[in-house]
mmCIF file of N, CA and C in Angstrom:
data_model
loop_
_atom_site.group_PDB
_atom_site.id
_atom_site.type_symbol
_atom_site.label_atom_id
_atom_site.label_comp_id
_atom_site.label_asym_id
_atom_site.label_seq_id
_atom_site.Cartn_x
_atom_site.Cartn_y
_atom_site.Cartn_z
ATOM 1 N N GLN A 284 -8.961 85.388 -44.182
ATOM 2 C CA GLN A 284 -9.675 85.452 -45.455
ATOM 3 C C GLN A 284 -11.131 85.851 -45.270
ATOM 4 N N VAL A 285 -11.721 85.447 -44.149
ATOM 5 C CA VAL A 285 -13.111 85.759 -43.850
ATOM 6 C C VAL A 285 -13.151 86.757 -42.701
ATOM 7 N N GLN A 286 -13.857 87.842 -42.903
ATOM 8 C CA GLN A 286 -14.102 88.817 -41.853
ATOM 9 C C GLN A 286 -15.573 88.779 -41.462
ATOM 10 N N LEU A 287 -15.830 88.804 -40.165
ATOM 11 C CA LEU A 287 -17.179 88.711 -39.644
ATOM 12 C C LEU A 287 -17.510 89.976 -38.869
ATOM 13 N N VAL A 288 -18.660 90.559 -39.141
ATOM 14 C CA VAL A 288 -19.111 91.768 -38.483
ATOM 15 C C VAL A 288 -20.492 91.522 -37.907
ATOM 16 N N GLU A 289 -20.607 91.665 -36.589
ATOM 17 C CA GLU A 289 -21.857 91.393 -35.903
ATOM 18 C C GLU A 289 -22.659 92.667 -35.687
ATOM 19 N N SER A 290 -23.957 92.483 -35.525
ATOM 20 C CA SER A 290 -24.853 93.568 -35.165
ATOM 21 C C SER A 290 -26.083 92.972 -34.496
ATOM 22 N N GLY A 291 -26.852 93.806 -33.825
ATOM 23 C CA GLY A 291 -28.115 93.390 -33.258
ATOM 24 C C GLY A 291 -28.140 93.238 -31.753
ATOM 25 N N GLY A 292 -26.997 93.355 -31.098
ATOM 26 C CA GLY A 292 -26.980 93.267 -29.652
ATOM 27 C C GLY A 292 -27.592 94.497 -29.008
ATOM 28 N N GLY A 293 -27.854 94.406 -27.715
ATOM 29 C CA GLY A 293 -28.434 95.521 -26.996
ATOM 30 C C GLY A 293 -29.058 95.080 -25.696
ATOM 31 N N TRP A 294 -29.954 95.917 -25.191
ATOM 32 C CA TRP A 294 -30.655 95.668 -23.934
ATOM 33 C C TRP A 294 -32.092 95.275 -24.220
ATOM 34 N N VAL A 295 -32.589 94.325 -23.454
ATOM 35 C CA VAL A 295 -33.954 93.871 -23.620
ATOM 36 C C VAL A 295 -34.470 93.371 -22.276
ATOM 37 N N GLN A 296 -35.768 93.479 -22.059
ATOM 38 C CA GLN A 296 -36.378 92.960 -20.843
ATOM 39 C C GLN A 296 -36.568 91.451 -20.940
ATOM 40 N N ALA A 297 -36.563 90.799 -19.800
ATOM 41 C CA ALA A 297 -36.802 89.360 -19.768
ATOM 42 C C ALA A 297 -38.086 89.029 -20.513
ATOM 43 N N GLY A 298 -38.019 87.983 -21.315
ATOM 44 C CA GLY A 298 -39.144 87.580 -22.136
ATOM 45 C C GLY A 298 -39.141 88.180 -23.520
ATOM 46 N N GLY A 299 -38.274 89.145 -23.756
ATOM 47 C CA GLY A 299 -38.198 89.793 -25.049
ATOM 48 C C GLY A 299 -37.352 89.023 -26.038
ATOM 49 N N SER A 300 -37.143 89.641 -27.199
ATOM 50 C CA SER A 300 -36.429 88.998 -28.295
ATOM 51 C C SER A 300 -35.385 89.925 -28.890
ATOM 52 N N LEU A 301 -34.340 89.319 -29.419
ATOM 53 C CA LEU A 301 -33.327 90.011 -30.194
ATOM 54 C C LEU A 301 -32.924 89.129 -31.359
ATOM 55 N N ARG A 302 -32.489 89.750 -32.438
ATOM 56 C CA ARG A 302 -31.985 89.039 -33.599
ATOM 57 C C ARG A 302 -30.572 89.522 -33.892
ATOM 58 N N LEU A 303 -29.602 88.636 -33.721
ATOM 59 C CA LEU A 303 -28.215 88.951 -34.013
ATOM 60 C C LEU A 303 -27.894 88.591 -35.453
ATOM 61 N N SER A 304 -27.103 89.431 -36.098
ATOM 62 C CA SER A 304 -26.657 89.181 -37.462
ATOM 63 C C SER A 304 -25.143 89.121 -37.502
ATOM 64 N N CYS A 305 -24.622 88.344 -38.429
ATOM 65 C CA CYS A 305 -23.183 88.201 -38.610
ATOM 66 C C CYS A 305 -22.898 88.246 -40.103
ATOM 67 N N ALA A 306 -22.448 89.398 -40.572
ATOM 68 C CA ALA A 306 -22.170 89.591 -41.986
ATOM 69 C C ALA A 306 -20.741 89.169 -42.295
ATOM 70 N N ALA A 307 -20.569 88.346 -43.313
ATOM 71 C CA ALA A 307 -19.269 87.821 -43.696
ATOM 72 C C ALA A 307 -18.814 88.423 -45.011
ATOM 73 N N SER A 308 -17.520 88.624 -45.118
ATOM 74 C CA SER A 308 -16.934 89.120 -46.353
ATOM 75 C C SER A 308 -16.595 87.969 -47.283
ATOM 76 N N GLY A 309 -16.356 88.283 -48.538
ATOM 77 C CA GLY A 309 -15.899 87.298 -49.487
ATOM 78 C C GLY A 309 -17.014 86.520 -50.151
ATOM 79 N N ARG A 310 -16.609 85.690 -51.105
ATOM 80 C CA ARG A 310 -17.551 84.906 -51.889
ATOM 81 C C ARG A 310 -17.673 83.460 -51.430
ATOM 82 N N THR A 311 -16.894 83.069 -50.414
ATOM 83 C CA THR A 311 -16.811 81.674 -50.017
ATOM 84 C C THR A 311 -17.455 81.382 -48.673
ATOM 85 N N PHE A 312 -18.315 82.283 -48.194
ATOM 86 C CA PHE A 312 -18.947 82.074 -46.904
ATOM 87 C C PHE A 312 -19.700 80.760 -46.853
ATOM 88 N N SER A 313 -20.306 80.361 -47.959
ATOM 89 C CA SER A 313 -21.087 79.132 -47.982
ATOM 90 C C SER A 313 -20.234 77.894 -47.769
ATOM 91 N N SER A 314 -18.924 78.009 -47.893
ATOM 92 C CA SER A 314 -18.026 76.885 -47.668
ATOM 93 C C SER A 314 -17.738 76.648 -46.186
ATOM 94 N N TYR A 315 -18.187 77.554 -45.334
ATOM 95 C CA TYR A 315 -17.881 77.500 -43.908
ATOM 96 C C TYR A 315 -19.119 77.154 -43.096
ATOM 97 N N ALA A 316 -18.915 76.295 -42.107
ATOM 98 C CA ALA A 316 -19.908 76.158 -41.061
ATOM 99 C C ALA A 316 -19.819 77.377 -40.145
ATOM 100 N N MET A 317 -20.898 77.679 -39.449
ATOM 101 C CA MET A 317 -20.945 78.861 -38.601
ATOM 102 C C MET A 317 -21.425 78.486 -37.212
ATOM 103 N N GLY A 318 -20.873 79.149 -36.210
ATOM 104 C CA GLY A 318 -21.294 78.926 -34.844
ATOM 105 C C GLY A 318 -21.483 80.223 -34.098
ATOM 106 N N TRP A 319 -22.243 80.150 -33.017
ATOM 107 C CA TRP A 319 -22.404 81.246 -32.076
ATOM 108 C C TRP A 319 -21.945 80.774 -30.699
ATOM 109 N N PHE A 320 -21.194 81.634 -30.026
ATOM 110 C CA PHE A 320 -20.721 81.388 -28.676
ATOM 111 C C PHE A 320 -21.042 82.602 -27.822
ATOM 112 N N ARG A 321 -21.012 82.422 -26.509
ATOM 113 C CA ARG A 321 -21.219 83.554 -25.610
ATOM 114 C C ARG A 321 -20.323 83.424 -24.395
ATOM 115 N N GLN A 322 -20.033 84.559 -23.787
ATOM 116 C CA GLN A 322 -19.171 84.581 -22.616
ATOM 117 C C GLN A 322 -19.627 85.683 -21.670
ATOM 118 N N ALA A 323 -19.939 85.290 -20.454
ATOM 119 C CA ALA A 323 -20.286 86.227 -19.406
ATOM 120 C C ALA A 323 -19.047 86.526 -18.570
ATOM 121 N N PRO A 324 -18.998 87.687 -17.907
ATOM 122 C CA PRO A 324 -17.826 88.026 -17.093
ATOM 123 C C PRO A 324 -17.526 86.955 -16.056
ATOM 124 N N GLY A 325 -16.260 86.542 -15.992
ATOM 125 C CA GLY A 325 -15.839 85.547 -15.024
ATOM 126 C C GLY A 325 -16.220 84.126 -15.359
ATOM 127 N N LYS A 326 -16.775 83.888 -16.536
ATOM 128 C CA LYS A 326 -17.197 82.552 -16.918
ATOM 129 C C LYS A 326 -16.491 82.109 -18.196
ATOM 130 N N GLU A 327 -16.500 80.804 -18.428
ATOM 131 C CA GLU A 327 -15.906 80.248 -19.628
ATOM 132 C C GLU A 327 -16.760 80.569 -20.844
ATOM 133 N N ARG A 328 -16.112 80.637 -21.999
ATOM 134 C CA ARG A 328 -16.847 80.796 -23.243
ATOM 135 C C ARG A 328 -17.717 79.569 -23.472
ATOM 136 N N GLU A 329 -18.958 79.800 -23.838
ATOM 137 C CA GLU A 329 -19.962 78.753 -23.911
ATOM 138 C C GLU A 329 -20.508 78.613 -25.326
ATOM 139 N N PHE A 330 -20.594 77.388 -25.784
ATOM 140 C CA PHE A 330 -21.208 77.107 -27.071
ATOM 141 C C PHE A 330 -22.696 77.389 -27.015
ATOM 142 N N VAL A 331 -23.222 78.001 -28.072
ATOM 143 C CA VAL A 331 -24.638 78.319 -28.158
ATOM 144 C C VAL A 331 -25.319 77.515 -29.262
ATOM 145 N N ALA A 332 -24.788 77.587 -30.478
ATOM 146 C CA ALA A 332 -25.411 76.907 -31.608
ATOM 147 C C ALA A 332 -24.439 76.852 -32.772
ATOM 148 N N ARG A 333 -24.656 75.904 -33.682
ATOM 149 C CA ARG A 333 -23.873 75.846 -34.903
ATOM 150 C C ARG A 333 -24.751 75.384 -36.041
ATOM 151 N N ILE A 334 -24.319 75.700 -37.259
ATOM 152 C CA ILE A 334 -25.053 75.343 -38.462
ATOM 153 C C ILE A 334 -24.052 74.939 -39.536
ATOM 154 N N SER A 335 -24.410 73.935 -40.323
ATOM 155 C CA SER A 335 -23.527 73.436 -41.365
ATOM 156 C C SER A 335 -23.421 74.440 -42.511
ATOM 157 N N TRP A 336 -22.479 74.186 -43.409
ATOM 158 C CA TRP A 336 -22.256 75.097 -44.536
ATOM 159 C C TRP A 336 -23.483 75.237 -45.421
ATOM 160 N N SER A 337 -24.264 74.178 -45.544
ATOM 161 C CA SER A 337 -25.451 74.201 -46.382
ATOM 162 C C SER A 337 -26.691 74.681 -45.627
ATOM 163 N N GLY A 338 -26.604 74.739 -44.309
ATOM 164 C CA GLY A 338 -27.760 75.063 -43.500
ATOM 165 C C GLY A 338 -28.643 73.878 -43.199
ATOM 166 N N GLY A 339 -28.271 72.695 -43.696
ATOM 167 C CA GLY A 339 -29.103 71.527 -43.530
ATOM 168 C C GLY A 339 -29.001 70.860 -42.177
ATOM 169 N N SER A 340 -28.002 71.203 -41.406
ATOM 170 C CA SER A 340 -27.798 70.602 -40.090
ATOM 171 C C SER A 340 -27.582 71.701 -39.065
ATOM 172 N N THR A 341 -28.391 71.697 -38.013
ATOM 173 C CA THR A 341 -28.237 72.656 -36.919
ATOM 174 C C THR A 341 -28.165 71.923 -35.591
ATOM 175 N N TYR A 342 -27.542 72.574 -34.630
ATOM 176 C CA TYR A 342 -27.429 72.019 -33.296
ATOM 177 C C TYR A 342 -27.414 73.168 -32.305
ATOM 178 N N HIS A 343 -28.231 73.069 -31.272
ATOM 179 C CA HIS A 343 -28.345 74.115 -30.265
ATOM 180 C C HIS A 343 -28.030 73.551 -28.882
ATOM 181 N N ALA A 344 -27.349 74.343 -28.080
ATOM 182 C CA ALA A 344 -27.077 73.944 -26.710
ATOM 183 C C ALA A 344 -28.376 73.773 -25.942
ATOM 184 N N ASP A 345 -28.368 72.862 -24.976
ATOM 185 C CA ASP A 345 -29.572 72.604 -24.192
ATOM 186 C C ASP A 345 -30.099 73.861 -23.507
ATOM 187 N N SER A 346 -29.200 74.750 -23.114
ATOM 188 C CA SER A 346 -29.599 75.941 -22.388
ATOM 189 C C SER A 346 -30.432 76.910 -23.229
ATOM 190 N N VAL A 347 -30.347 76.796 -24.557
ATOM 191 C CA VAL A 347 -31.069 77.710 -25.432
ATOM 192 C C VAL A 347 -32.040 77.000 -26.352
ATOM 193 N N LYS A 348 -32.042 75.692 -26.336
ATOM 194 C CA LYS A 348 -32.895 74.926 -27.236
ATOM 195 C C LYS A 348 -34.358 75.286 -27.024
ATOM 196 N N GLY A 349 -35.053 75.518 -28.128
ATOM 197 C CA GLY A 349 -36.445 75.911 -28.072
ATOM 198 C C GLY A 349 -36.658 77.400 -27.968
ATOM 199 N N ARG A 350 -35.612 78.159 -27.647
ATOM 200 C CA ARG A 350 -35.704 79.607 -27.536
ATOM 201 C C ARG A 350 -34.887 80.328 -28.607
ATOM 202 N N PHE A 351 -33.714 79.790 -28.923
ATOM 203 C CA PHE A 351 -32.831 80.396 -29.916
ATOM 204 C C PHE A 351 -32.871 79.565 -31.190
ATOM 205 N N THR A 352 -32.712 80.222 -32.325
ATOM 206 C CA THR A 352 -32.667 79.538 -33.608
ATOM 207 C C THR A 352 -31.540 80.106 -34.457
ATOM 208 N N ILE A 353 -30.612 79.248 -34.851
ATOM 209 C CA ILE A 353 -29.535 79.655 -35.737
ATOM 210 C C ILE A 353 -29.975 79.445 -37.183
ATOM 211 N N SER A 354 -29.570 80.339 -38.060
ATOM 212 C CA SER A 354 -29.893 80.220 -39.473
ATOM 213 C C SER A 354 -28.837 80.951 -40.284
ATOM 214 N N ARG A 355 -28.898 80.784 -41.586
ATOM 215 C CA ARG A 355 -27.968 81.497 -42.455
ATOM 216 C C ARG A 355 -28.608 81.741 -43.804
ATOM 217 N N ASP A 356 -28.140 82.777 -44.466
ATOM 218 C CA ASP A 356 -28.569 83.110 -45.811
ATOM 219 C C ASP A 356 -27.299 83.286 -46.629
ATOM 220 N N ASN A 357 -26.899 82.232 -47.323
ATOM 221 C CA ASN A 357 -25.640 82.276 -48.053
ATOM 222 C C ASN A 357 -25.665 83.288 -49.196
ATOM 223 N N ALA A 358 -26.836 83.537 -49.755
ATOM 224 C CA ALA A 358 -26.945 84.530 -50.814
ATOM 225 C C ALA A 358 -26.597 85.921 -50.304
ATOM 226 N N LYS A 359 -26.819 86.160 -49.007
ATOM 227 C CA LYS A 359 -26.489 87.439 -48.385
ATOM 228 C C LYS A 359 -25.200 87.390 -47.583
ATOM 229 N N ASN A 360 -24.525 86.240 -47.571
ATOM 230 C CA ASN A 360 -23.304 86.066 -46.782
ATOM 231 C C ASN A 360 -23.516 86.462 -45.322
ATOM 232 N N THR A 361 -24.627 86.051 -44.770
ATOM 233 C CA THR A 361 -25.003 86.474 -43.428
ATOM 234 C C THR A 361 -25.550 85.312 -42.615
ATOM 235 N N GLY A 362 -25.121 85.225 -41.364
ATOM 236 C CA GLY A 362 -25.671 84.290 -40.420
ATOM 237 C C GLY A 362 -26.507 85.025 -39.391
ATOM 238 N N TYR A 363 -27.400 84.295 -38.733
ATOM 239 C CA TYR A 363 -28.321 84.906 -37.791
ATOM 240 C C TYR A 363 -28.466 84.056 -36.542
ATOM 241 N N LEU A 364 -28.810 84.718 -35.450
ATOM 242 C CA LEU A 364 -29.231 84.041 -34.242
ATOM 243 C C LEU A 364 -30.475 84.750 -33.732
ATOM 244 N N GLN A 365 -31.623 84.115 -33.904
ATOM 245 C CA GLN A 365 -32.871 84.639 -33.380
ATOM 246 C C GLN A 365 -33.021 84.182 -31.941
ATOM 247 N N MET A 366 -33.167 85.125 -31.027
ATOM 248 C CA MET A 366 -33.244 84.832 -29.602
ATOM 249 C C MET A 366 -34.598 85.283 -29.080
ATOM 250 N N ASN A 367 -35.392 84.332 -28.644
ATOM 251 C CA ASN A 367 -36.709 84.606 -28.086
ATOM 252 C C ASN A 367 -36.750 84.192 -26.623
ATOM 253 N N SER A 368 -37.746 84.676 -25.907
ATOM 254 C CA SER A 368 -37.940 84.339 -24.497
ATOM 255 C C SER A 368 -36.652 84.505 -23.704
ATOM 256 N N LEU A 369 -36.011 85.633 -23.872
ATOM 257 C CA LEU A 369 -34.719 85.874 -23.253
ATOM 258 C C LEU A 369 -34.828 85.911 -21.731
ATOM 259 N N LYS A 370 -33.794 85.398 -21.088
ATOM 260 C CA LYS A 370 -33.700 85.340 -19.638
ATOM 261 C C LYS A 370 -32.486 86.127 -19.169
ATOM 262 N N PRO A 371 -32.493 86.601 -17.921
ATOM 263 C CA PRO A 371 -31.314 87.320 -17.424
ATOM 264 C C PRO A 371 -30.021 86.518 -17.549
ATOM 265 N N GLU A 372 -30.088 85.211 -17.408
ATOM 266 C CA GLU A 372 -28.895 84.384 -17.525
ATOM 267 C C GLU A 372 -28.353 84.294 -18.943
ATOM 268 N N ASP A 373 -29.086 84.828 -19.921
ATOM 269 C CA ASP A 373 -28.581 84.915 -21.288
ATOM 270 C C ASP A 373 -27.641 86.104 -21.479
ATOM 271 N N THR A 374 -27.538 86.960 -20.486
ATOM 272 C CA THR A 374 -26.668 88.125 -20.581
ATOM 273 C C THR A 374 -25.222 87.695 -20.788
ATOM 274 N N ALA A 375 -24.603 88.191 -21.849
ATOM 275 C CA ALA A 375 -23.234 87.814 -22.192
ATOM 276 C C ALA A 375 -22.804 88.585 -23.428
ATOM 277 N N VAL A 376 -21.522 88.482 -23.742
ATOM 278 C CA VAL A 376 -21.031 88.906 -25.042
ATOM 279 C C VAL A 376 -21.186 87.735 -25.995
ATOM 280 N N TYR A 377 -21.830 87.968 -27.115
ATOM 281 C CA TYR A 377 -22.083 86.923 -28.097
ATOM 282 C C TYR A 377 -21.135 87.078 -29.278
ATOM 283 N N TYR A 378 -20.542 85.970 -29.690
ATOM 284 C CA TYR A 378 -19.589 85.943 -30.787
ATOM 285 C C TYR A 378 -20.071 85.002 -31.884
ATOM 286 N N CYS A 379 -19.933 85.419 -33.128
ATOM 287 C CA CYS A 379 -20.110 84.490 -34.232
ATOM 288 C C CYS A 379 -18.742 84.041 -34.720
ATOM 289 N N ALA A 380 -18.697 82.872 -35.319
ATOM 290 C CA ALA A 380 -17.441 82.299 -35.760
ATOM 291 C C ALA A 380 -17.682 81.399 -36.966
ATOM 292 N N ALA A 381 -16.619 81.168 -37.727
ATOM 293 C CA ALA A 381 -16.708 80.354 -38.935
ATOM 294 C C ALA A 381 -15.607 79.315 -38.951
ATOM 295 N N THR A 382 -15.925 78.145 -39.468
ATOM 296 C CA THR A 382 -14.973 77.049 -39.558
ATOM 297 C C THR A 382 -15.302 76.182 -40.759
ATOM 298 N N ARG A 383 -14.285 75.528 -41.302
ATOM 299 C CA ARG A 383 -14.515 74.561 -42.382
ATOM 300 C C ARG A 383 -14.846 73.184 -41.833
ATOM 301 N N ILE A 384 -14.778 73.030 -40.526
ATOM 302 C CA ILE A 384 -15.063 71.762 -39.865
ATOM 303 C C ILE A 384 -16.346 71.889 -39.065
ATOM 304 N N PRO A 385 -17.334 71.034 -39.302
ATOM 305 C CA PRO A 385 -18.551 71.087 -38.489
ATOM 306 C C PRO A 385 -18.251 70.638 -37.062
ATOM 307 N N THR A 386 -18.399 71.555 -36.123
ATOM 308 C CA THR A 386 -17.960 71.274 -34.766
ATOM 309 C C THR A 386 -18.609 72.240 -33.784
ATOM 310 N N VAL A 387 -18.609 71.866 -32.522
ATOM 311 C CA VAL A 387 -19.021 72.753 -31.438
ATOM 312 C C VAL A 387 -17.822 73.239 -30.647
ATOM 313 N N ARG A 388 -16.616 72.852 -31.056
ATOM 314 C CA ARG A 388 -15.409 73.206 -30.324
ATOM 315 C C ARG A 388 -14.908 74.574 -30.761
ATOM 316 N N ALA A 389 -14.779 75.484 -29.823
ATOM 317 C CA ALA A 389 -14.318 76.828 -30.133
ATOM 318 C C ALA A 389 -12.935 76.831 -30.761
ATOM 319 N N MET A 390 -12.069 75.921 -30.331
ATOM 320 C CA MET A 390 -10.705 75.878 -30.839
ATOM 321 C C MET A 390 -10.636 75.528 -32.322
ATOM 322 N N ASP A 391 -11.692 74.954 -32.863
ATOM 323 C CA ASP A 391 -11.699 74.554 -34.263
ATOM 324 C C ASP A 391 -12.164 75.668 -35.192
ATOM 325 N N TYR A 392 -12.617 76.768 -34.644
ATOM 326 C CA TYR A 392 -13.107 77.863 -35.470
ATOM 327 C C TYR A 392 -11.956 78.756 -35.914
ATOM 328 N N ASP A 393 -11.971 79.119 -37.184
ATOM 329 C CA ASP A 393 -10.872 79.851 -37.796
ATOM 330 C C ASP A 393 -11.040 81.361 -37.729
ATOM 331 N N TYR A 394 -12.260 81.839 -37.764
ATOM 332 C CA TYR A 394 -12.531 83.262 -37.819
ATOM 333 C C TYR A 394 -13.596 83.624 -36.806
ATOM 334 N N TRP A 395 -13.454 84.816 -36.217
ATOM 335 C CA TRP A 395 -14.343 85.275 -35.166
ATOM 336 C C TRP A 395 -14.765 86.710 -35.394
ATOM 337 N N GLY A 396 -15.995 87.007 -35.028
ATOM 338 C CA GLY A 396 -16.455 88.378 -35.002
ATOM 339 C C GLY A 396 -15.955 89.093 -33.765
ATOM 340 N N GLN A 397 -16.285 90.367 -33.663
ATOM 341 C CA GLN A 397 -15.784 91.199 -32.567
ATOM 342 C C GLN A 397 -16.560 91.007 -31.274
ATOM 343 N N GLY A 398 -17.707 90.394 -31.348
ATOM 344 C CA GLY A 398 -18.565 90.214 -30.196
ATOM 345 C C GLY A 398 -19.557 91.349 -30.055
ATOM 346 N N THR A 399 -20.738 91.028 -29.575
ATOM 347 C CA THR A 399 -21.760 92.034 -29.331
ATOM 348 C C THR A 399 -22.428 91.746 -27.992
ATOM 349 N N GLN A 400 -22.628 92.794 -27.207
ATOM 350 C CA GLN A 400 -23.169 92.649 -25.860
ATOM 351 C C GLN A 400 -24.677 92.468 -25.902
ATOM 352 N N VAL A 401 -25.150 91.465 -25.198
ATOM 353 C CA VAL A 401 -26.573 91.249 -24.993
ATOM 354 C C VAL A 401 -26.843 91.308 -23.497
ATOM 355 N N THR A 402 -27.714 92.208 -23.084
ATOM 356 C CA THR A 402 -28.061 92.367 -21.679
ATOM 357 C C THR A 402 -29.562 92.198 -21.516
ATOM 358 N N VAL A 403 -29.944 91.269 -20.662
ATOM 359 C CA VAL A 403 -31.354 90.984 -20.411
ATOM 360 C C VAL A 403 -31.681 91.423 -18.992
ATOM 361 N N SER A 404 -32.592 92.370 -18.866
ATOM 362 C CA SER A 404 -32.964 92.933 -17.574
ATOM 363 C C SER A 404 -34.054 92.109 -16.911
ATOM 364 N N SER A 405 -33.993 92.022 -15.577
ATOM 365 C CA SER A 405 -35.001 91.306 -14.804
ATOM 366 C C SER A 405 -36.303 92.089 -14.749
#
């Protein structure tokens, strides 16, 4: 029912910034909590951040806390991940996802974007 389309990935030097966007279809995006995950080659998919349906509750993984900020604009049916002070270890494919359950568990998410590559150069 919900389709997610990501944009904003690319290459950046260490210390730089990127802003990822996740555009959702339909009129019910505000009913879903949203999360961001990432996966590097040969590694497990890793939780990055999540935000409640209202935007009133956010949670960020320790590895990105203070550098990344999750947000959403329900009027635009769009979620965001602002990434500052990027490090080479942030290099991964980043995925946005939506769920009706507030959670950090990937298995609980119902819909996923296609993923966008983020590469941080040393």
